[in-house]
mmCIF file of C-alpha atoms in Angstrom:
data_model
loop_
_atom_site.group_PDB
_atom_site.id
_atom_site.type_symbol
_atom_site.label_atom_id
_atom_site.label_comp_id
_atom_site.label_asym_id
_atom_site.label_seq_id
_atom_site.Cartn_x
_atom_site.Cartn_y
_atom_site.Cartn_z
ATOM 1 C CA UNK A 1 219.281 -12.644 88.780
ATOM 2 C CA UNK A 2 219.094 -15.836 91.104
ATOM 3 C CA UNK A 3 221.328 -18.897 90.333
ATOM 4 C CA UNK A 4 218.942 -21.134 88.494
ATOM 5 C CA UNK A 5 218.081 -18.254 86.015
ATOM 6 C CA UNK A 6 222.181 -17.870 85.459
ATOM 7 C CA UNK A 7 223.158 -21.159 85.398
ATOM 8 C CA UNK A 8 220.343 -22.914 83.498
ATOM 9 C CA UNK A 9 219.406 -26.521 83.925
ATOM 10 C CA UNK A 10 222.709 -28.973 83.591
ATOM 11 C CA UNK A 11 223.076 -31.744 82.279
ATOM 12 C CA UNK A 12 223.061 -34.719 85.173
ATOM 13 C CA UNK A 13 226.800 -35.980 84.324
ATOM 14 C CA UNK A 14 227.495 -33.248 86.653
ATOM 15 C CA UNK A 15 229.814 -34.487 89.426
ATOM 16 C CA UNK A 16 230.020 -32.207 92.673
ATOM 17 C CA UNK A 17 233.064 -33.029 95.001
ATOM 18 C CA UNK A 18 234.597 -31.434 98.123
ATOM 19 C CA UNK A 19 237.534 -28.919 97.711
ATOM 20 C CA UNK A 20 239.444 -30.750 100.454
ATOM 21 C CA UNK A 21 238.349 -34.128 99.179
ATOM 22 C CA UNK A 22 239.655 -33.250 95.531
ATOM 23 C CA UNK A 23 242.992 -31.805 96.847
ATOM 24 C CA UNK A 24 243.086 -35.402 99.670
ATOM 25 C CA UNK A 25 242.893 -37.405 95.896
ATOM 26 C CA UNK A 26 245.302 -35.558 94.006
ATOM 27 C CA UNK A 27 247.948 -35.877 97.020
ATOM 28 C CA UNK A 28 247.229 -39.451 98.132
ATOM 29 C CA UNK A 29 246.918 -40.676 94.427
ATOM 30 C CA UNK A 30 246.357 -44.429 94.048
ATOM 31 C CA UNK A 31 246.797 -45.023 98.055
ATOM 32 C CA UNK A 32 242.798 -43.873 97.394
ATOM 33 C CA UNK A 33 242.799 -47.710 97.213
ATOM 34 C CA UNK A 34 243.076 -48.135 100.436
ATOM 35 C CA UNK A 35 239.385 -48.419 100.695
ATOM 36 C CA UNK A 36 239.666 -52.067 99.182
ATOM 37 C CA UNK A 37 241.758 -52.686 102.128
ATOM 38 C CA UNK A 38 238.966 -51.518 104.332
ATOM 39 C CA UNK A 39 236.529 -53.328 102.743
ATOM 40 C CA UNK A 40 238.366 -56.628 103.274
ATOM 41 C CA UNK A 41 238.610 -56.139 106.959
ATOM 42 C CA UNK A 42 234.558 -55.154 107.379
ATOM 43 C CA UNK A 43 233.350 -57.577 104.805
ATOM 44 C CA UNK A 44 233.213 -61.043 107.623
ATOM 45 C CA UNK A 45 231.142 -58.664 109.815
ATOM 46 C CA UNK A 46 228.976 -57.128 106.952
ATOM 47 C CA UNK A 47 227.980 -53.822 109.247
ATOM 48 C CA UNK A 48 229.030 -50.270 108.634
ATOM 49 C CA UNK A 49 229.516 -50.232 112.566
ATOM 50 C CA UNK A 50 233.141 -51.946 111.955
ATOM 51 C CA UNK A 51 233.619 -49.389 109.743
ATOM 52 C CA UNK A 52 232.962 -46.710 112.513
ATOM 53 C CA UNK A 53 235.270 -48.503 114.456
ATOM 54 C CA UNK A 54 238.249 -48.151 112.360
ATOM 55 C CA UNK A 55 237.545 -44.838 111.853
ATOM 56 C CA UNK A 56 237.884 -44.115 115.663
ATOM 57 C CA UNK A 57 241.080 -46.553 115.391
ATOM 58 C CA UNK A 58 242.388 -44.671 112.743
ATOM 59 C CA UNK A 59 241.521 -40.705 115.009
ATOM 60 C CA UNK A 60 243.398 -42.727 117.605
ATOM 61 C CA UNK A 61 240.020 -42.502 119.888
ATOM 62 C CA UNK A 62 239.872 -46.345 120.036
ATOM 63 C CA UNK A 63 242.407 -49.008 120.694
ATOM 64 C CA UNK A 64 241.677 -52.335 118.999
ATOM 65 C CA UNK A 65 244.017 -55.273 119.563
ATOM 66 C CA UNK A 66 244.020 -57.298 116.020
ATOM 67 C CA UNK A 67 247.157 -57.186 114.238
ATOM 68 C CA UNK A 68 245.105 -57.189 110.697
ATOM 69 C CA UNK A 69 243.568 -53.726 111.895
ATOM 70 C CA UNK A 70 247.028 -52.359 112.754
ATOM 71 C CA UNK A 71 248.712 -53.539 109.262
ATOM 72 C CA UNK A 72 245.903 -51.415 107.835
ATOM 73 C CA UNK A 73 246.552 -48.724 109.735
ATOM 74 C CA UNK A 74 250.539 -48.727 109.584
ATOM 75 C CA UNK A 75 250.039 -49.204 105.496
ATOM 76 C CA UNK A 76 247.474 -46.123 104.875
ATOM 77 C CA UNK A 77 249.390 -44.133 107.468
ATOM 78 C CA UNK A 78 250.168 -41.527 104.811
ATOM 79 C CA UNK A 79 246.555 -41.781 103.098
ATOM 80 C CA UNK A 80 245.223 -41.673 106.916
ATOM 81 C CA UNK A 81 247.269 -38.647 107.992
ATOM 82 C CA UNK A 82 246.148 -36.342 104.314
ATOM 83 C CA UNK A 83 242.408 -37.202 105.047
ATOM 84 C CA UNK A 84 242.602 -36.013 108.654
ATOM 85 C CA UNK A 85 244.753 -33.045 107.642
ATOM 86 C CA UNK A 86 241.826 -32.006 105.523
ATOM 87 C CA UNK A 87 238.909 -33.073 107.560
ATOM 88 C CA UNK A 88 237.776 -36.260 105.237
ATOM 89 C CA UNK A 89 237.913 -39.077 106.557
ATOM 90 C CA UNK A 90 235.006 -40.208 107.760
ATOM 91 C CA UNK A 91 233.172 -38.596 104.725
ATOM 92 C CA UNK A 92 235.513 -41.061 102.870
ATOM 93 C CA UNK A 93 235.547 -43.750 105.206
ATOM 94 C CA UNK A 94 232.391 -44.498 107.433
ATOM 95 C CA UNK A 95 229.870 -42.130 104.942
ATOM 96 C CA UNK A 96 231.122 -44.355 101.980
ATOM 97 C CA UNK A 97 229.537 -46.957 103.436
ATOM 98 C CA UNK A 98 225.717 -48.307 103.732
ATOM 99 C CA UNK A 99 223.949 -49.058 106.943
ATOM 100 C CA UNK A 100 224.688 -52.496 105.985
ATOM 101 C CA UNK A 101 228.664 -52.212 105.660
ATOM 102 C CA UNK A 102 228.445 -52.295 101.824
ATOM 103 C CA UNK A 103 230.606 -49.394 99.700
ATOM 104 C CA UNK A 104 228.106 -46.526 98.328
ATOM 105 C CA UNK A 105 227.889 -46.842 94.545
ATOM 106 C CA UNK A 106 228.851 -43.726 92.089
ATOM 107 C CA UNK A 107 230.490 -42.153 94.825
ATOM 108 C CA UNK A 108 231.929 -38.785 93.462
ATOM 109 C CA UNK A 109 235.441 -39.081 94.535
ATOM 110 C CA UNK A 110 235.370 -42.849 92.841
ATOM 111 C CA UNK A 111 234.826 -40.701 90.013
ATOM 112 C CA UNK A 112 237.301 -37.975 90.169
ATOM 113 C CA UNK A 113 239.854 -40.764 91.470
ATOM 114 C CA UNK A 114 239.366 -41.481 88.373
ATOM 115 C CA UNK A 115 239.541 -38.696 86.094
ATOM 116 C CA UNK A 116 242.914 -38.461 88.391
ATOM 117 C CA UNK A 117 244.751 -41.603 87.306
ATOM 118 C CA UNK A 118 243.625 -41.009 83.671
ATOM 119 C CA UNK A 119 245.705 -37.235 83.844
ATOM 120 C CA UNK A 120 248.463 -38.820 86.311
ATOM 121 C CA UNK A 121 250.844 -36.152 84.676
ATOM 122 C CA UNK A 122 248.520 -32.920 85.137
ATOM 123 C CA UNK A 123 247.858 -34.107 88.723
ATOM 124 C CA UNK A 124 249.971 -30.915 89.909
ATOM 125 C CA UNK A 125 248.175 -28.937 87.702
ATOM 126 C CA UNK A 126 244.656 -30.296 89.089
ATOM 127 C CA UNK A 127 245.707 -29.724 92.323
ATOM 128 C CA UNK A 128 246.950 -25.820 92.251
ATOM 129 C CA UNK A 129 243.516 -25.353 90.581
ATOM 130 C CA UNK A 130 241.657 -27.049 92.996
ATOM 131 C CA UNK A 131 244.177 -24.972 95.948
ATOM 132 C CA UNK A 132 243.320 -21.720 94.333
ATOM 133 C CA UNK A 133 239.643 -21.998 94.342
ATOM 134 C CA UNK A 134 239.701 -23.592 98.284
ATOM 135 C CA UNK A 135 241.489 -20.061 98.764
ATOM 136 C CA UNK A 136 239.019 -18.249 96.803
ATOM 137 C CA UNK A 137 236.739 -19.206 99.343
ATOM 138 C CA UNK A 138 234.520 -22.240 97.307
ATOM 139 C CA UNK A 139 234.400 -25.499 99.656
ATOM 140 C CA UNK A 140 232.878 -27.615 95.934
ATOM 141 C CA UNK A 141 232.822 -27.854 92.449
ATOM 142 C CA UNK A 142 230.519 -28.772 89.964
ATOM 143 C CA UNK A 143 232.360 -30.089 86.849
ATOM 144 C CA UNK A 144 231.134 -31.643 83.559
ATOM 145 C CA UNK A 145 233.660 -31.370 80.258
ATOM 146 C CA UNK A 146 230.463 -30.859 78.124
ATOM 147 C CA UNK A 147 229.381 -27.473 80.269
ATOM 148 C CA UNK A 148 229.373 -24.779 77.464
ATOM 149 C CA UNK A 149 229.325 -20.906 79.263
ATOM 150 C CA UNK A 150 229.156 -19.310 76.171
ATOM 151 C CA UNK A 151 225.544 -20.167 75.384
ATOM 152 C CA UNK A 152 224.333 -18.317 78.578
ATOM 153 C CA UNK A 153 223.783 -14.309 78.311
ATOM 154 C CA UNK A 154 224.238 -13.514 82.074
ATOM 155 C CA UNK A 155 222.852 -10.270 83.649
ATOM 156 C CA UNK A 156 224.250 -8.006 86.438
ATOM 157 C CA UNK A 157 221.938 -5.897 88.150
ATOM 158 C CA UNK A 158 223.827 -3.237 90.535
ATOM 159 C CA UNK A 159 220.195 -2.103 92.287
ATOM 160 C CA UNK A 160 219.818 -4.649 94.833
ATOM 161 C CA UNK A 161 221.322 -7.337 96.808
ATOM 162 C CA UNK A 162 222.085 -10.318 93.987
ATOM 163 C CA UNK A 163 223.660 -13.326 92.509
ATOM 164 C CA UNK A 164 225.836 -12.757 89.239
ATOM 165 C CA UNK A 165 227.793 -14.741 87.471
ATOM 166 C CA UNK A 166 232.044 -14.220 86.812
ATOM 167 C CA UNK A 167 234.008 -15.824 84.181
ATOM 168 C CA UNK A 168 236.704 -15.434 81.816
ATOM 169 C CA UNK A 169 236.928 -13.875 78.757
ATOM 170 C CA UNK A 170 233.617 -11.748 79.324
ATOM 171 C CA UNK A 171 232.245 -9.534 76.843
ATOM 172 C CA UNK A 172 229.266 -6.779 77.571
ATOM 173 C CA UNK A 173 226.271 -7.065 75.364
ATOM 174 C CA UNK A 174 225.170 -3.505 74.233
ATOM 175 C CA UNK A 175 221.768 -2.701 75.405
ATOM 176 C CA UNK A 176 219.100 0.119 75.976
ATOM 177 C CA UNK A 177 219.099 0.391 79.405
ATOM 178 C CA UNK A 178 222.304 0.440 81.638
ATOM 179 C CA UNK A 179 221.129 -1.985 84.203
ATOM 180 C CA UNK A 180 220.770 -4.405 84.283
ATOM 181 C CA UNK A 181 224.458 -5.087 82.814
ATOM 182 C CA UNK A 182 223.968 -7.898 79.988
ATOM 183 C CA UNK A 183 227.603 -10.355 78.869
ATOM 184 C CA UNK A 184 228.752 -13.248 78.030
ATOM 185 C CA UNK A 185 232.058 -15.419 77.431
ATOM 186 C CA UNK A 186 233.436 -15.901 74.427
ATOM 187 C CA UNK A 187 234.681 -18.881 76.469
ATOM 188 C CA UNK A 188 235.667 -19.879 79.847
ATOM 189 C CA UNK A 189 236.929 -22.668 81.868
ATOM 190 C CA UNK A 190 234.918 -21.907 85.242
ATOM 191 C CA UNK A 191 231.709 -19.712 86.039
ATOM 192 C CA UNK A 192 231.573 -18.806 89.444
ATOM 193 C CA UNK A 193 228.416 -17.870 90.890
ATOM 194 C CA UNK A 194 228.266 -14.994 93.973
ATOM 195 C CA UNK A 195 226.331 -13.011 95.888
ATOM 196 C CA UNK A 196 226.572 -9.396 97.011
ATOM 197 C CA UNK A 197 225.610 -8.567 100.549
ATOM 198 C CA UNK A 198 223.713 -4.977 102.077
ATOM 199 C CA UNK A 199 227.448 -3.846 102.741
ATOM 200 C CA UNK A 200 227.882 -4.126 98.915
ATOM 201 C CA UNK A 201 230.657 -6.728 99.457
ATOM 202 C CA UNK A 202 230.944 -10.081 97.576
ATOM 203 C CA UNK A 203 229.745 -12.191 100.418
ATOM 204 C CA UNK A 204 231.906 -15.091 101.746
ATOM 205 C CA UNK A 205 228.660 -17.317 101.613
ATOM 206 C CA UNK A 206 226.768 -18.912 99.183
ATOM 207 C CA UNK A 207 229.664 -19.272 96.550
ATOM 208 C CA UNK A 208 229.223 -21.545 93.812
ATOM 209 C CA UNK A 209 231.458 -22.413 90.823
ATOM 210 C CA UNK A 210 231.406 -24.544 87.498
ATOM 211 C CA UNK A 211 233.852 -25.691 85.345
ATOM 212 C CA UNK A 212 234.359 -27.647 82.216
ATOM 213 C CA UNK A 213 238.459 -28.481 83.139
ATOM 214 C CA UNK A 214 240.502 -29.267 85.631
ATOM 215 C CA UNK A 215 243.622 -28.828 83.462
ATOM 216 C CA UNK A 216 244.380 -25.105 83.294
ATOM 217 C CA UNK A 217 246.516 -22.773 84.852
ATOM 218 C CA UNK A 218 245.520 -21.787 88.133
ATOM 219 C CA UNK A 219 246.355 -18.014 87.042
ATOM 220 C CA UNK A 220 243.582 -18.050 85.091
ATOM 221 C CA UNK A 221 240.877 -17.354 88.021
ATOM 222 C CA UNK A 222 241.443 -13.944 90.185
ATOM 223 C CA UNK A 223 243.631 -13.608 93.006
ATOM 224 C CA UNK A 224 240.814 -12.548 94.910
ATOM 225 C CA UNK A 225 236.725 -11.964 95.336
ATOM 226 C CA UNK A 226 236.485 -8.258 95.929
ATOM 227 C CA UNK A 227 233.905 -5.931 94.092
ATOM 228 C CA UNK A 228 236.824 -4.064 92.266
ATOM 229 C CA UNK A 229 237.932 -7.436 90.822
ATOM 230 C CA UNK A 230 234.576 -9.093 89.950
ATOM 231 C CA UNK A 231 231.369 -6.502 89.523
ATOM 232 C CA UNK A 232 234.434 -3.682 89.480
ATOM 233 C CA UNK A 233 235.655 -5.673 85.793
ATOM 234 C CA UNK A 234 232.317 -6.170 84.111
ATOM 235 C CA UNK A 235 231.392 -2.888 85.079
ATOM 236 C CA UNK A 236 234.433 -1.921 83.351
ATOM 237 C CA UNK A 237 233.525 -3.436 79.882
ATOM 238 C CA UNK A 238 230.023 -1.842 79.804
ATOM 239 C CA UNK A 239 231.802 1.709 80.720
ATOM 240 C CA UNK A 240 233.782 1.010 77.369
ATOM 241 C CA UNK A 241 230.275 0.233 75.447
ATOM 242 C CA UNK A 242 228.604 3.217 76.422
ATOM 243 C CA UNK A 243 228.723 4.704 72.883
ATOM 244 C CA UNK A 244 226.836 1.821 71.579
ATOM 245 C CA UNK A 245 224.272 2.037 74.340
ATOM 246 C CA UNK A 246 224.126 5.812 73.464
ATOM 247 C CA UNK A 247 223.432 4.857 69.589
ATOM 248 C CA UNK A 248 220.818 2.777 70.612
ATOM 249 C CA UNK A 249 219.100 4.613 72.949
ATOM 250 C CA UNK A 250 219.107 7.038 70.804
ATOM 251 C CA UNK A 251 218.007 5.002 67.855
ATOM 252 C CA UNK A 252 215.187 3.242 69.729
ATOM 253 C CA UNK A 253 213.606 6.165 70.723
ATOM 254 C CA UNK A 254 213.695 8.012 67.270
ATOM 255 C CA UNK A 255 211.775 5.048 65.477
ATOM 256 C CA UNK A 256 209.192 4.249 68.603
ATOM 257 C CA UNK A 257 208.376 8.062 68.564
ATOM 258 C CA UNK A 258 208.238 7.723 64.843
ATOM 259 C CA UNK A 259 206.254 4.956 65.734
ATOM 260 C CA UNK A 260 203.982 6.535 67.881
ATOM 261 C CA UNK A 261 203.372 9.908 65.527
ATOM 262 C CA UNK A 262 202.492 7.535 62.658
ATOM 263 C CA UNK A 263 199.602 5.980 65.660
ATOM 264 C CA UNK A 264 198.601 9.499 65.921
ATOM 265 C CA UNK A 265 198.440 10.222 62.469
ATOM 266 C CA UNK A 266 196.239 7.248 61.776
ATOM 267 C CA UNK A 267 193.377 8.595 63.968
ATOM 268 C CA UNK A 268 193.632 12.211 63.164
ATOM 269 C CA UNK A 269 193.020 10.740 59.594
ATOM 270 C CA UNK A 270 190.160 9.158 60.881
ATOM 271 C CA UNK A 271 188.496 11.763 62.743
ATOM 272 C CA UNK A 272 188.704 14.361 59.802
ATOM 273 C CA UNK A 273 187.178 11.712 57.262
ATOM 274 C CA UNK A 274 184.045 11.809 59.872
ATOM 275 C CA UNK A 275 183.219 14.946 59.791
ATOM 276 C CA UNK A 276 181.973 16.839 56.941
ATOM 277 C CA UNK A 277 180.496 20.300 57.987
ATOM 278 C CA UNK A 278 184.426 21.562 57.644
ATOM 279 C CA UNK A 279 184.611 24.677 55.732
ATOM 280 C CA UNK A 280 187.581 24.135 53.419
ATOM 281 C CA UNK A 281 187.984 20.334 53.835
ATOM 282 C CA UNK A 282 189.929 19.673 51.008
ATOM 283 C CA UNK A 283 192.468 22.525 52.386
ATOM 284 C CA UNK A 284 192.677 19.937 55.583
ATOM 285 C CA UNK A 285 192.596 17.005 53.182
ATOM 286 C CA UNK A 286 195.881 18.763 51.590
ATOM 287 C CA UNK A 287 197.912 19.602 55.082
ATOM 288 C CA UNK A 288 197.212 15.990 55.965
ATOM 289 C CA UNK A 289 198.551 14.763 52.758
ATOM 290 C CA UNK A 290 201.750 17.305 53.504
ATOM 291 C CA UNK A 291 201.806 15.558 57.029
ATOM 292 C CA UNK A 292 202.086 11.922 55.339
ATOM 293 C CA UNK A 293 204.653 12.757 53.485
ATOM 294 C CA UNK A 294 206.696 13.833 56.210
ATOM 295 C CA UNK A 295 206.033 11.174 58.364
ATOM 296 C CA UNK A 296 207.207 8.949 55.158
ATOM 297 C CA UNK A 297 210.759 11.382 55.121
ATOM 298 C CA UNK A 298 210.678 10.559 58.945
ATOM 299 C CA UNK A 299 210.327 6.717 58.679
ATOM 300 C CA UNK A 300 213.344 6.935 55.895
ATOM 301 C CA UNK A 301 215.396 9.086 58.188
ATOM 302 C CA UNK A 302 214.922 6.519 60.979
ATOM 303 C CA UNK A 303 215.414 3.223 59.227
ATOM 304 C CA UNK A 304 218.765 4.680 57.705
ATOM 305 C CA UNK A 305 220.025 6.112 61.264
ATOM 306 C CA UNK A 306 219.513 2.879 62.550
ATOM 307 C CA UNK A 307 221.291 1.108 59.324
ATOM 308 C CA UNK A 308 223.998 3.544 60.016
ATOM 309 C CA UNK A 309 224.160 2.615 63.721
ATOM 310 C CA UNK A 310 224.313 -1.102 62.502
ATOM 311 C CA UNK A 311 227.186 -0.634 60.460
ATOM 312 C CA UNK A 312 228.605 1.720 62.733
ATOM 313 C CA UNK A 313 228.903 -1.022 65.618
ATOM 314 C CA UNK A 314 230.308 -5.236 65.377
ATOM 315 C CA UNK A 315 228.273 -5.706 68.106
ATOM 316 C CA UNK A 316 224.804 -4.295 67.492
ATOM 317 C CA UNK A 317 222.388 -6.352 64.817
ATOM 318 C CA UNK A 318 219.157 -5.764 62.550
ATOM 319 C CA UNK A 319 218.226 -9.145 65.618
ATOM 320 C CA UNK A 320 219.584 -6.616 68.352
ATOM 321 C CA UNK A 321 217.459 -3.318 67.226
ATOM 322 C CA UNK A 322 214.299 -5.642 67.117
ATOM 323 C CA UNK A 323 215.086 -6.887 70.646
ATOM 324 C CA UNK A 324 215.598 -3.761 72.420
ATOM 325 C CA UNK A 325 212.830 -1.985 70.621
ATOM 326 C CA UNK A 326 210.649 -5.040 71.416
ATOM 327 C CA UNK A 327 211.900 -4.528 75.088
ATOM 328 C CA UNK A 328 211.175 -0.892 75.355
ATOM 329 C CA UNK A 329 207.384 -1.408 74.349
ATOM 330 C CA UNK A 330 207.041 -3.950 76.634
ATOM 331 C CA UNK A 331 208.694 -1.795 79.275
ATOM 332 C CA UNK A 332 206.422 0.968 78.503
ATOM 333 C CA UNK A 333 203.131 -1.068 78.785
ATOM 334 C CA UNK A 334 203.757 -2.230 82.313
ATOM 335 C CA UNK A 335 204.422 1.183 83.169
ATOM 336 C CA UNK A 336 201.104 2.237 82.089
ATOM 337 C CA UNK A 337 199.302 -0.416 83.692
ATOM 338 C CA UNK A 338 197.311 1.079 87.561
ATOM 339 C CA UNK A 339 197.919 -1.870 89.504
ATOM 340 C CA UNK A 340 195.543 -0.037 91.430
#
């Protein structure tokens, strides 16, 4: 299933940031300020090109003699040194900035600068969260406190090259079929999106990953994207469902065949009542009378293995038995169709 099918539409509080850029704010802390600094020393010549400037003063690529530009300089040092060290500073400097010299409004890291200073004592905690998932191999986030995972039944299809989702505290959703693989969470701080490639590896690329927190410990996500320890897991929890997939299966097909007998019943019905030159009609009157009644002991029979399968099972419902049967029917017409 792709990503927008997993993930839903979000709400647009969403913030996206950097990796590097969150770790660069949790480490420089309220030296972030230093952009009011910056702004100062631009704001006579009102151009972002000043701005470029400093940021080549700041690389060392450009010598400029005002003392102003090398108080600013000596004073950020630290600040200066942490955003080269992780490649941000002219994404926070000279990208910050309009063509017109003026600071960028709503500015993500504004925002997570933020959320920082208002959890100054969890900022080591924010930080070997926002390490582990840099060495997990995601370069952003997507975060939102209101994001609710549990809401979302995700779907893993092991037949092709796809995107599937991996969280915490993931449960399997008994179904018909084996694949697709249906869960959900019964709640977790991140959902990570990923992509298998034709080698049947997680790929490296196109990761994505949500969370509603930045305060939880980092030993919470997995050490490591491999297939053992993401599709290898929730392939894992359906392997320990597959007597409950068994029930149903076998359940669903009892009452559709049930199903289809009574069909078949119907126009037999039909087709004697039209024809009356039978010799000993009311003998065939009689068998098909026999023949209701055991399609009645059927019905019973099947509506009572299901109940039993119901109560046999926390996690299969009247709702589920309706779903999958509704499924399987559906299933079964496209099947019959001749694109042809």
């Amino acid at each position: 299933m792709m990503h927008s099918g997993l993930i839903e539409d979000r709400n647009i509080d969403c913030k996206k940031i950097q990796i590097n850029h969150l770790i660069v704010l949790c480490e420089v802390g309220e030296d972030y300020k230093f952009c009011h600094d910056l702004e100062k020393i631009i704001k006579s010549i009102g151009n972002r090109d000043l701005v470029s400037k400093v940021y080549q003063v700041m690389q060392g690529k450009l010598s400029i003699g005002s003392s102003k530009y090398k108080k600013f300089i000596e004073k950020h040092k630290h600040t200066i040194e942490t955003m080269n060290k992780y490649s941000c500073l002219k994404k926070l400097t000279v990208l910050s900035y309009d063509v017109k010299g003026k600071r960028i409004e709503n500015l993500a890291e504004d925002y997570f600068y933020q959320y920082i200073q208002e959890h100054k004592k969890d900022i080591e905690t924010i930080k070997e969260v926002a390490l582990k998932i840099k060495s997990l191999g995601f370069n952003e986030i997507t975060f939102d406190e209101k994001l609710d995972f549990t809401k979302i039944e995700y779907e893993l299809d092991t037949l092709y090259r796809f995107h599937f989702a991996f969280l915490e505290n993931m449960e399997v959703n008994p179904t018909y079929l084996k694949s697709p693989i249906k869960y959900r969470t019964n709640g977790s701080c991140y959902c990570m999106i990923l992509v298998t490639n034709g080698n049947k590896e997680v790929s490296k690329y196109d990761r994505n990953i949500e969370l509603n927190s930045l305060i939880f410990d980092s030993n919470r996500l997995p050490k490591e994207l491999t297939i053992e320890s993401t599709i290898g897991v929730i392939s894992e929890l359906s392997e320990k469902k597959k007597a409950e997939h068994d029930d149903i299966c076998n359940s669903v097909n009892l009452s559709i065949s049930i199903s289809d007998l009574k069909k078949y019943f119907e126009n037999l019905k039909v087709v004697i009542e039209d024809i009356n030159e039978i010799k000993d009609k009311q003998k065939l009157v009689d068998l098909l009378s026999q023949m209701k009644n055991t399609l009645t002991q059927l019905q019973l029979f099947g509506m009572n293995f299901e109940n039993q399968i119901i109560d046999s099972h926390e996690g299969i419902t009247v709702e589920t038995m309706k779903k999958e049967k509704k499924l399987y029917l559906k299933r079964r017409y496209w099947e019959n169709i001749d694109i042809d």
